[in-house]
PDB file of N, CA and C and ligand atoms in Angstrom:
ATOM      1  N   MET A   1      -4.079 -17.980   0.996  1.00 86.00           N
ATOM      2  CA  MET A   1      -2.679 -17.789   1.206  1.00 86.00           C
ATOM      3  C   MET A   1      -2.201 -17.444  -0.128  1.00 86.00           C
ATOM      4  N   VAL A   2      -1.158 -16.601  -0.363  1.00 93.00           N
ATOM      5  CA  VAL A   2      -0.375 -16.097  -1.603  1.00 93.00           C
ATOM      6  C   VAL A   2       0.850 -16.758  -2.089  1.00 93.00           C
ATOM      7  N   SER A   3       0.893 -17.218  -3.167  1.00 93.00           N
ATOM      8  CA  SER A   3       1.729 -18.098  -3.536  1.00 93.00           C
ATOM      9  C   SER A   3       3.028 -17.289  -3.368  1.00 93.00           C
ATOM     10  N   GLN A   4       4.127 -18.041  -3.197  1.00 94.00           N
ATOM     11  CA  GLN A   4       5.879 -17.206  -2.968  1.00 94.00           C
ATOM     12  C   GLN A   4       5.915 -16.348  -4.562  1.00 94.00           C
ATOM     13  N   GLU A   5       5.632 -17.119  -5.836  1.00 95.00           N
ATOM     14  CA  GLU A   5       5.848 -16.884  -6.925  1.00 95.00           C
ATOM     15  C   GLU A   5       5.267 -15.339  -7.289  1.00 95.00           C
ATOM     16  N   LEU A   6       3.925 -15.611  -6.711  1.00 95.00           N
ATOM     17  CA  LEU A   6       3.236 -14.245  -7.022  1.00 95.00           C
ATOM     18  C   LEU A   6       3.615 -13.171  -6.081  1.00 95.00           C
ATOM     19  N   LEU A   7       4.138 -13.489  -4.535  1.00 95.00           N
ATOM     20  CA  LEU A   7       4.635 -12.750  -3.728  1.00 95.00           C
ATOM     21  C   LEU A   7       5.863 -11.698  -4.368  1.00 95.00           C
ATOM     22  N   ASP A   8       6.424 -12.840  -5.275  1.00 95.00           N
ATOM     23  CA  ASP A   8       8.039 -12.459  -5.560  1.00 95.00           C
ATOM     24  C   ASP A   8       7.497 -11.100  -6.674  1.00 95.00           C
ATOM     25  N   ILE A   9       6.837 -11.033  -7.306  1.00 96.00           N
ATOM     26  CA  ILE A   9       6.686 -10.439  -8.180  1.00 96.00           C
ATOM     27  C   ILE A   9       5.947  -8.841  -7.872  1.00 96.00           C
ATOM     28  N   LEU A  10       4.964  -9.415  -7.244  1.00 97.00           N
ATOM     29  CA  LEU A  10       4.143  -7.963  -6.567  1.00 97.00           C
ATOM     30  C   LEU A  10       4.823  -6.808  -6.061  1.00 97.00           C
ATOM     31  N   ALA A  11       4.355  -5.752  -6.634  1.00 98.00           N
ATOM     32  CA  ALA A  11       4.770  -4.478  -5.761  1.00 98.00           C
ATOM     33  C   ALA A  11       3.498  -3.517  -5.404  1.00 98.00           C
ATOM     34  N   CYS A  12       4.019  -2.770  -4.554  1.00 98.00           N
ATOM     35  CA  CYS A  12       2.548  -1.680  -3.912  1.00 98.00           C
ATOM     36  C   CYS A  12       2.607  -1.056  -5.650  1.00 98.00           C
ATOM     37  N   PRO A  13       0.881  -1.044  -5.872  1.00 98.00           N
ATOM     38  CA  PRO A  13       0.921  -0.303  -6.915  1.00 98.00           C
ATOM     39  C   PRO A  13       0.715   1.205  -6.971  1.00 98.00           C
ATOM     40  N   SER A  14       0.887   1.692  -5.495  1.00 98.00           N
ATOM     41  CA  SER A  14       1.098   3.135  -5.676  1.00 98.00           C
ATOM     42  C   SER A  14       2.533   3.979  -5.917  1.00 98.00           C
ATOM     43  N   CYS A  15       3.581   2.962  -5.150  1.00 98.00           N
ATOM     44  CA  CYS A  15       4.830   3.755  -4.887  1.00 98.00           C
ATOM     45  C   CYS A  15       5.812   2.373  -5.701  1.00 98.00           C
ATOM     46  N   LYS A  16       5.063   1.427  -6.218  1.00 98.00           N
ATOM     47  CA  LYS A  16       6.220   0.650  -6.759  1.00 98.00           C
ATOM     48  C   LYS A  16       7.071   0.033  -5.500  1.00 98.00           C
ATOM     49  N   GLY A  17       6.770  -0.258  -4.285  1.00 98.00           N
ATOM     50  CA  GLY A  17       7.595  -0.332  -2.952  1.00 98.00           C
ATOM     51  C   GLY A  17       7.403  -1.843  -2.812  1.00 98.00           C
ATOM     52  N   GLU A  18       8.513  -2.251  -2.164  1.00 97.00           N
ATOM     53  CA  GLU A  18       8.062  -4.086  -1.181  1.00 97.00           C
ATOM     54  C   GLU A  18       6.987  -4.008   0.035  1.00 97.00           C
ATOM     55  N   LEU A  19       6.361  -5.402  -0.551  1.00 97.00           N
ATOM     56  CA  LEU A  19       5.390  -5.207   0.336  1.00 97.00           C
ATOM     57  C   LEU A  19       5.546  -6.743   1.314  1.00 97.00           C
ATOM     58  N   GLN A  20       5.057  -6.360   2.266  1.00 97.00           N
ATOM     59  CA  GLN A  20       5.309  -7.211   3.821  1.00 97.00           C
ATOM     60  C   GLN A  20       3.992  -8.179   3.481  1.00 97.00           C
ATOM     61  N   TYR A  21       4.310  -9.518   3.208  1.00 97.00           N
ATOM     62  CA  TYR A  21       2.958 -10.406   3.484  1.00 97.00           C
ATOM     63  C   TYR A  21       2.288 -10.737   5.013  1.00 97.00           C
ATOM     64  N   ASP A  22       1.676 -10.347   5.310  1.00 96.00           N
ATOM     65  CA  ASP A  22       0.729 -11.072   6.807  1.00 96.00           C
ATOM     66  C   ASP A  22       0.263 -11.921   6.249  1.00 96.00           C
ATOM     67  N   ARG A  23       1.246 -13.503   6.610  1.00 95.00           N
ATOM     68  CA  ARG A  23       0.233 -14.923   6.588  1.00 95.00           C
ATOM     69  C   ARG A  23      -0.887 -14.970   7.396  1.00 95.00           C
ATOM     70  N   GLN A  24      -0.603 -14.471   8.598  1.00 95.00           N
ATOM     71  CA  GLN A  24      -1.587 -14.715   9.900  1.00 95.00           C
ATOM     72  C   GLN A  24      -2.847 -14.188   8.785  1.00 95.00           C
ATOM     73  N   HIS A  25      -2.466 -13.042   8.750  1.00 96.00           N
ATOM     74  CA  HIS A  25      -3.995 -12.325   8.356  1.00 96.00           C
ATOM     75  C   HIS A  25      -4.272 -12.081   6.788  1.00 96.00           C
ATOM     76  N   ASP A  26      -3.341 -12.290   5.965  1.00 96.00           N
ATOM     77  CA  ASP A  26      -3.573 -12.400   4.526  1.00 96.00           C
ATOM     78  C   ASP A  26      -3.876 -11.424   4.202  1.00 96.00           C
ATOM     79  N   THR A  27      -2.473 -10.257   4.302  1.00 98.00           N
ATOM     80  CA  THR A  27      -3.037  -9.388   3.906  1.00 98.00           C
ATOM     81  C   THR A  27      -1.464  -8.690   3.540  1.00 98.00           C
ATOM     82  N   LEU A  28      -1.180  -7.876   2.713  1.00 98.00           N
ATOM     83  CA  LEU A  28       0.148  -7.204   1.974  1.00 98.00           C
ATOM     84  C   LEU A  28       0.105  -5.951   2.171  1.00 98.00           C
ATOM     85  N   THR A  29       1.207  -5.402   3.143  1.00 98.00           N
ATOM     86  CA  THR A  29       1.496  -3.944   3.214  1.00 98.00           C
ATOM     87  C   THR A  29       2.505  -3.646   2.923  1.00 98.00           C
ATOM     88  N   CYS A  30       2.298  -1.960   2.386  1.00 98.00           N
ATOM     89  CA  CYS A  30       3.582  -1.247   1.656  1.00 98.00           C
ATOM     90  C   CYS A  30       3.811  -0.096   2.958  1.00 98.00           C
ATOM     91  N   LEU A  31       4.941   0.017   3.740  1.00 97.00           N
ATOM     92  CA  LEU A  31       5.004   0.677   4.458  1.00 97.00           C
ATOM     93  C   LEU A  31       5.929   1.561   4.216  1.00 97.00           C
ATOM     94  N   ASN A  32       6.160   2.253   2.847  1.00 97.00           N
ATOM     95  CA  ASN A  32       6.543   3.795   2.625  1.00 97.00           C
ATOM     96  C   ASN A  32       5.557   4.782   2.724  1.00 97.00           C
ATOM     97  N   ARG A  33       5.890   5.819   2.448  1.00 97.00           N
ATOM     98  CA  ARG A  33       4.843   7.220   2.747  1.00 97.00           C
ATOM     99  C   ARG A  33       4.201   7.333   1.826  1.00 97.00           C
ATOM    100  N   HIS A  34       2.728   7.219   2.240  1.00 98.00           N
ATOM    101  CA  HIS A  34       1.976   7.787   0.840  1.00 98.00           C
ATOM    102  C   HIS A  34       1.113   9.069   1.211  1.00 98.00           C
ATOM    103  N   CYS A  35       0.423   9.554   0.506  1.00 98.00           N
ATOM    104  CA  CYS A  35      -0.174  10.499   0.715  1.00 98.00           C
ATOM    105  C   CYS A  35      -1.600  10.131   1.890  1.00 98.00           C
ATOM    106  N   PRO A  36      -1.952  10.754   2.960  1.00 97.00           N
ATOM    107  CA  PRO A  36      -3.214  10.376   3.478  1.00 97.00           C
ATOM    108  C   PRO A  36      -4.441  10.774   2.653  1.00 97.00           C
ATOM    109  N   PHE A  37      -4.254  11.473   1.676  1.00 97.00           N
ATOM    110  CA  PHE A  37      -5.802  11.860   1.228  1.00 97.00           C
ATOM    111  C   PHE A  37      -6.482  11.043   0.075  1.00 97.00           C
ATOM    112  N   CYS A  38      -4.953  10.457  -0.603  1.00 97.00           N
ATOM    113  CA  CYS A  38      -5.414   9.527  -2.076  1.00 97.00           C
ATOM    114  C   CYS A  38      -4.608   8.389  -1.833  1.00 97.00           C
ATOM    115  N   GLY A  39      -3.519   7.951  -1.417  1.00 98.00           N
ATOM    116  CA  GLY A  39      -3.074   7.249  -1.259  1.00 98.00           C
ATOM    117  C   GLY A  39      -1.941   6.711  -2.223  1.00 98.00           C
ATOM    118  N   MET A  40      -1.161   7.902  -3.262  1.00 98.00           N
ATOM    119  CA  MET A  40      -0.130   8.126  -4.029  1.00 98.00           C
ATOM    120  C   MET A  40       1.287   8.280  -3.285  1.00 98.00           C
ATOM    121  N   PRO A  41       2.118   8.329  -3.755  1.00 98.00           N
ATOM    122  CA  PRO A  41       3.408   8.195  -3.023  1.00 98.00           C
ATOM    123  C   PRO A  41       3.756  10.005  -2.851  1.00 98.00           C
ATOM    124  N   VAL A  42       4.511  10.486  -1.669  1.00 98.00           N
ATOM    125  CA  VAL A  42       4.985  11.817  -1.557  1.00 98.00           C
ATOM    126  C   VAL A  42       6.417  12.113  -1.696  1.00 98.00           C
ATOM    127  N   ASP A  43       6.737  13.237  -2.203  1.00 97.00           N
ATOM    128  CA  ASP A  43       8.185  13.227  -2.036  1.00 97.00           C
ATOM    129  C   ASP A  43       8.782  13.883  -0.991  1.00 97.00           C
ATOM    130  N   ASP A  44      10.211  14.054  -1.008  1.00 96.00           N
ATOM    131  CA  ASP A  44      10.540  14.155   0.577  1.00 96.00           C
ATOM    132  C   ASP A  44       9.909  15.523   0.871  1.00 96.00           C
ATOM    133  N   SER A  45       9.283  16.377   0.530  1.00 96.00           N
ATOM    134  CA  SER A  45       8.660  17.622   0.891  1.00 96.00           C
ATOM    135  C   SER A  45       7.485  17.433   1.695  1.00 96.00           C
ATOM    136  N   GLY A  46       7.034  15.965   1.538  1.00 97.00           N
ATOM    137  CA  GLY A  46       5.249  15.517   1.827  1.00 97.00           C
ATOM    138  C   GLY A  46       4.626  15.924   0.653  1.00 97.00           C
ATOM    139  N   VAL A  47       4.807  16.448  -0.502  1.00 98.00           N
ATOM    140  CA  VAL A  47       4.062  16.699  -1.563  1.00 98.00           C
ATOM    141  C   VAL A  47       3.752  15.208  -2.562  1.00 98.00           C
ATOM    142  N   CYS A  48       2.220  15.585  -2.458  1.00 98.00           N
ATOM    143  CA  CYS A  48       1.148  14.430  -3.027  1.00 98.00           C
ATOM    144  C   CYS A  48       2.129  14.512  -4.919  1.00 98.00           C
ATOM    145  N   GLN A  49       2.365  13.116  -5.049  1.00 97.00           N
ATOM    146  CA  GLN A  49       3.050  13.103  -6.835  1.00 97.00           C
ATOM    147  C   GLN A  49       2.041  12.976  -7.501  1.00 97.00           C
ATOM    148  N   ASP A  50       0.419  13.097  -7.191  1.00 97.00           N
ATOM    149  CA  ASP A  50      -0.714  12.686  -7.852  1.00 97.00           C
ATOM    150  C   ASP A  50      -1.370  14.169  -8.247  1.00 97.00           C
ATOM    151  N   SER A  51      -0.950  14.258  -9.679  1.00 96.00           N
ATOM    152  CA  SER A  51      -1.232  15.494  -9.973  1.00 96.00           C
ATOM    153  C   SER A  51      -2.732  16.015  -9.621  1.00 96.00           C
ATOM    154  N   GLU A  52      -3.709  15.315  -9.409  1.00 97.00           N
ATOM    155  CA  GLU A  52      -4.619  16.064  -9.244  1.00 97.00           C
ATOM    156  C   GLU A  52      -5.097  16.079  -7.798  1.00 97.00           C
ATOM    157  N   CYS A  53      -4.511  15.375  -7.238  1.00 98.00           N
ATOM    158  CA  CYS A  53      -4.254  15.643  -5.944  1.00 98.00           C
ATOM    159  C   CYS A  53      -3.310  16.925  -5.049  1.00 98.00           C
ATOM    160  N   GLY A  54      -2.143  16.746  -5.121  1.00 97.00           N
ATOM    161  CA  GLY A  54      -0.915  17.657  -5.226  1.00 97.00           C
ATOM    162  C   GLY A  54      -1.136  18.097  -4.046  1.00 97.00           C
ATOM    163  N   LYS A  55      -1.545  17.940  -2.749  1.00 98.00           N
ATOM    164  CA  LYS A  55      -1.958  18.058  -1.126  1.00 98.00           C
ATOM    165  C   LYS A  55      -0.087  17.860  -0.503  1.00 98.00           C
ATOM    166  N   THR A  56      -0.137  18.881   0.534  1.00 98.00           N
ATOM    167  CA  THR A  56       1.161  18.707   1.152  1.00 98.00           C
ATOM    168  C   THR A  56       0.897  18.130   2.543  1.00 98.00           C
ATOM    169  N   SER A  57       1.727  17.366   2.784  1.00 97.00           N
ATOM    170  CA  SER A  57       1.327  16.451   3.990  1.00 97.00           C
ATOM    171  C   SER A  57       2.115  16.284   5.251  1.00 97.00           C
ATOM    172  N   THR A  58       2.132  16.494   6.587  1.00 96.00           N
ATOM    173  CA  THR A  58       3.090  16.328   7.302  1.00 96.00           C
ATOM    174  C   THR A  58       2.878  14.748   7.839  1.00 96.00           C
ATOM    175  N   THR A  59       1.959  14.517   7.775  1.00 97.00           N
ATOM    176  CA  THR A  59       1.402  12.816   8.184  1.00 97.00           C
ATOM    177  C   THR A  59       1.215  12.127   7.202  1.00 97.00           C
ATOM    178  N   PHE A  60       1.894  10.615   7.075  1.00 98.00           N
ATOM    179  CA  PHE A  60       1.650   9.580   5.525  1.00 98.00           C
ATOM    180  C   PHE A  60       0.853   8.597   6.522  1.00 98.00           C
ATOM    181  N   VAL A  61       0.339   7.620   5.422  1.00 98.00           N
ATOM    182  CA  VAL A  61       0.061   6.539   5.626  1.00 98.00           C
ATOM    183  C   VAL A  61       0.885   5.489   4.652  1.00 98.00           C
ATOM    184  N   GLY A  62       0.908   4.151   5.428  1.00 98.00           N
ATOM    185  CA  GLY A  62       1.377   2.668   4.619  1.00 98.00           C
ATOM    186  C   GLY A  62      -0.466   2.326   3.844  1.00 98.00           C
ATOM    187  N   LEU A  63      -0.220   1.459   3.183  1.00 98.00           N
ATOM    188  CA  LEU A  63      -1.342   0.815   2.545  1.00 98.00           C
ATOM    189  C   LEU A  63      -1.445  -0.385   2.638  1.00 98.00           C
ATOM    190  N   ARG A  64      -2.389  -0.910   3.011  1.00 98.00           N
ATOM    191  CA  ARG A  64      -2.760  -2.459   3.130  1.00 98.00           C
ATOM    192  C   ARG A  64      -3.870  -3.113   2.719  1.00 98.00           C
ATOM    193  N   TYR A  65      -3.394  -4.046   1.764  1.00 98.00           N
ATOM    194  CA  TYR A  65      -4.351  -4.756   0.585  1.00 98.00           C
ATOM    195  C   TYR A  65      -4.510  -6.350   0.951  1.00 98.00           C
ATOM    196  N   ARG A  66      -5.923  -6.464   0.984  1.00 97.00           N
ATOM    197  CA  ARG A  66      -6.308  -7.868   1.397  1.00 97.00           C
ATOM    198  C   ARG A  66      -6.294  -8.547   0.358  1.00 97.00           C
ATOM    199  N   VAL A  67      -6.492  -9.469   0.815  1.00 97.00           N
ATOM    200  CA  VAL A  67      -6.293 -10.913  -0.158  1.00 97.00           C
ATOM    201  C   VAL A  67      -7.837 -11.876  -0.086  1.00 97.00           C
ATOM    202  N   GLU A  68      -8.656 -11.801  -1.249  1.00 96.00           N
ATOM    203  CA  GLU A  68      -9.807 -12.359  -1.251  1.00 96.00           C
ATOM    204  C   GLU A  68      -9.165 -13.931  -2.352  1.00 96.00           C
ATOM    205  N   ASP A  69      -9.871 -14.816  -1.893  1.00 94.00           N
ATOM    206  CA  ASP A  69      -9.632 -16.150  -2.458  1.00 94.00           C
ATOM    207  C   ASP A  69      -8.408 -16.296  -3.487  1.00 94.00           C
ATOM    208  N   ASP A  70      -7.210 -16.208  -2.323  1.00 93.00           N
ATOM    209  CA  ASP A  70      -5.940 -15.921  -2.984  1.00 93.00           C
ATOM    210  C   ASP A  70      -5.523 -14.877  -3.769  1.00 93.00           C
ATOM    211  N   ILE A  71      -6.118 -14.228  -4.098  1.00 94.00           N
ATOM    212  CA  ILE A  71      -5.875 -13.039  -4.956  1.00 94.00           C
ATOM    213  C   ILE A  71      -5.875 -11.824  -4.039  1.00 94.00           C
ATOM    214  N   PRO A  72      -4.512 -11.412  -4.103  1.00 97.00           N
ATOM    215  CA  PRO A  72      -4.350 -10.112  -3.753  1.00 97.00           C
ATOM    216  C   PRO A  72      -5.063  -9.009  -4.412  1.00 97.00           C
ATOM    217  N   ILE A  73      -5.883  -7.913  -3.641  1.00 97.00           N
ATOM    218  CA  ILE A  73      -6.553  -6.918  -4.165  1.00 97.00           C
ATOM    219  C   ILE A  73      -5.973  -5.604  -4.458  1.00 97.00           C
ATOM    220  N   MET A  74      -4.765  -5.472  -5.375  1.00 97.00           N
ATOM    221  CA  MET A  74      -4.100  -4.538  -5.652  1.00 97.00           C
ATOM    222  C   MET A  74      -4.839  -3.093  -6.340  1.00 97.00           C
ATOM    223  N   LEU A  75      -5.379  -2.895  -5.216  1.00 98.00           N
ATOM    224  CA  LEU A  75      -6.299  -1.581  -5.495  1.00 98.00           C
ATOM    225  C   LEU A  75      -6.222  -0.507  -4.445  1.00 98.00           C
ATOM    226  N   ILE A  76      -5.398   1.015  -5.136  1.00 97.00           N
ATOM    227  CA  ILE A  76      -5.382   1.712  -3.981  1.00 97.00           C
ATOM    228  C   ILE A  76      -6.186   2.106  -3.424  1.00 97.00           C
ATOM    229  N   TYR A  77      -7.356   2.722  -3.555  1.00 96.00           N
ATOM    230  CA  TYR A  77      -8.814   3.204  -3.699  1.00 96.00           C
ATOM    231  C   TYR A  77      -9.266   2.231  -2.188  1.00 96.00           C
ATOM    232  N   GLU A  78      -8.971   0.488  -2.741  1.00 97.00           N
ATOM    233  CA  GLU A  78      -9.614  -0.273  -1.914  1.00 97.00           C
ATOM    234  C   GLU A  78      -8.555  -0.405  -0.634  1.00 97.00           C
ATOM    235  N   ALA A  79      -7.604  -0.110  -0.696  1.00 98.00           N
ATOM    236  CA  ALA A  79      -6.611  -0.472   0.452  1.00 98.00           C
ATOM    237  C   ALA A  79      -6.569   0.363   1.391  1.00 98.00           C
ATOM    238  N   GLU A  80      -6.415  -0.433   2.695  1.00 98.00           N
ATOM    239  CA  GLU A  80      -6.697   0.314   3.902  1.00 98.00           C
ATOM    240  C   GLU A  80      -5.207   1.458   4.609  1.00 98.00           C
ATOM    241  N   LYS A  81      -5.740   2.500   4.900  1.00 98.00           N
ATOM    242  CA  LYS A  81      -4.866   3.321   4.894  1.00 98.00           C
ATOM    243  C   LYS A  81      -4.253   3.142   6.641  1.00 98.00           C
ATOM    244  N   LEU A  82      -2.932   2.739   6.753  1.00 98.00           N
ATOM    245  CA  LEU A  82      -2.024   2.837   7.921  1.00 98.00           C
ATOM    246  C   LEU A  82      -1.717   4.051   8.478  1.00 98.00           C
ATOM    247  N   PRO A  83      -2.122   5.046   9.361  1.00 97.00           N
ATOM    248  CA  PRO A  83      -1.127   5.932   9.852  1.00 97.00           C
ATOM    249  C   PRO A  83       0.258   5.530  10.447  1.00 97.00           C
ATOM    250  N   LEU A  84       1.359   6.202   9.784  1.00 96.00           N
ATOM    251  CA  LEU A  84       2.758   5.918   9.778  1.00 96.00           C
ATOM    252  C   LEU A  84       3.339   6.690  11.133  1.00 96.00           C
ATOM    253  N   SER A  85       4.212   6.212  12.323  1.00 86.00           N
ATOM    254  CA  SER A  85       4.669   7.252  13.339  1.00 86.00           C
ATOM    255  C   SER A  85       5.625   8.260  12.696  1.00 86.00           C
ATOM    256  N   PRO A  86       5.693   9.276  12.536  1.00 74.00           N
ATOM    257  CA  PRO A  86       6.476  10.508  11.906  1.00 74.00           C
ATOM    258  C   PRO A  86       7.905   9.758  12.432  1.00 74.00           C
TER     259      PRO A  86
HETATM  260 ZN1   ZN B 101       3.812   1.957  -1.332  1.00 62.84          ZN
HETATM  261 ZN1   ZN B 102      -2.343  12.817  -2.887  1.00 62.84          ZN
END
């Protein structure tokens, strides 16, 4: 279980977006649009904002971070990519 104080200050490390805490599964999810290749944010045209990636996408993913020993693992490359409906 992640403390409310920690939840209040946590944000998605990719897009700085708001996270939704699933108490049942102990996961934190950001449902903003991220690049399906690297997990970084995309602009309104679907272009990845990571300079090394830079791919253009038409489908995007949310990011789900797991929690280990009450510590959220806020790493983009460790996050599970969730397909977002368009
Ligand atoms: Zn995000
Ligand atoms: Zn990318």
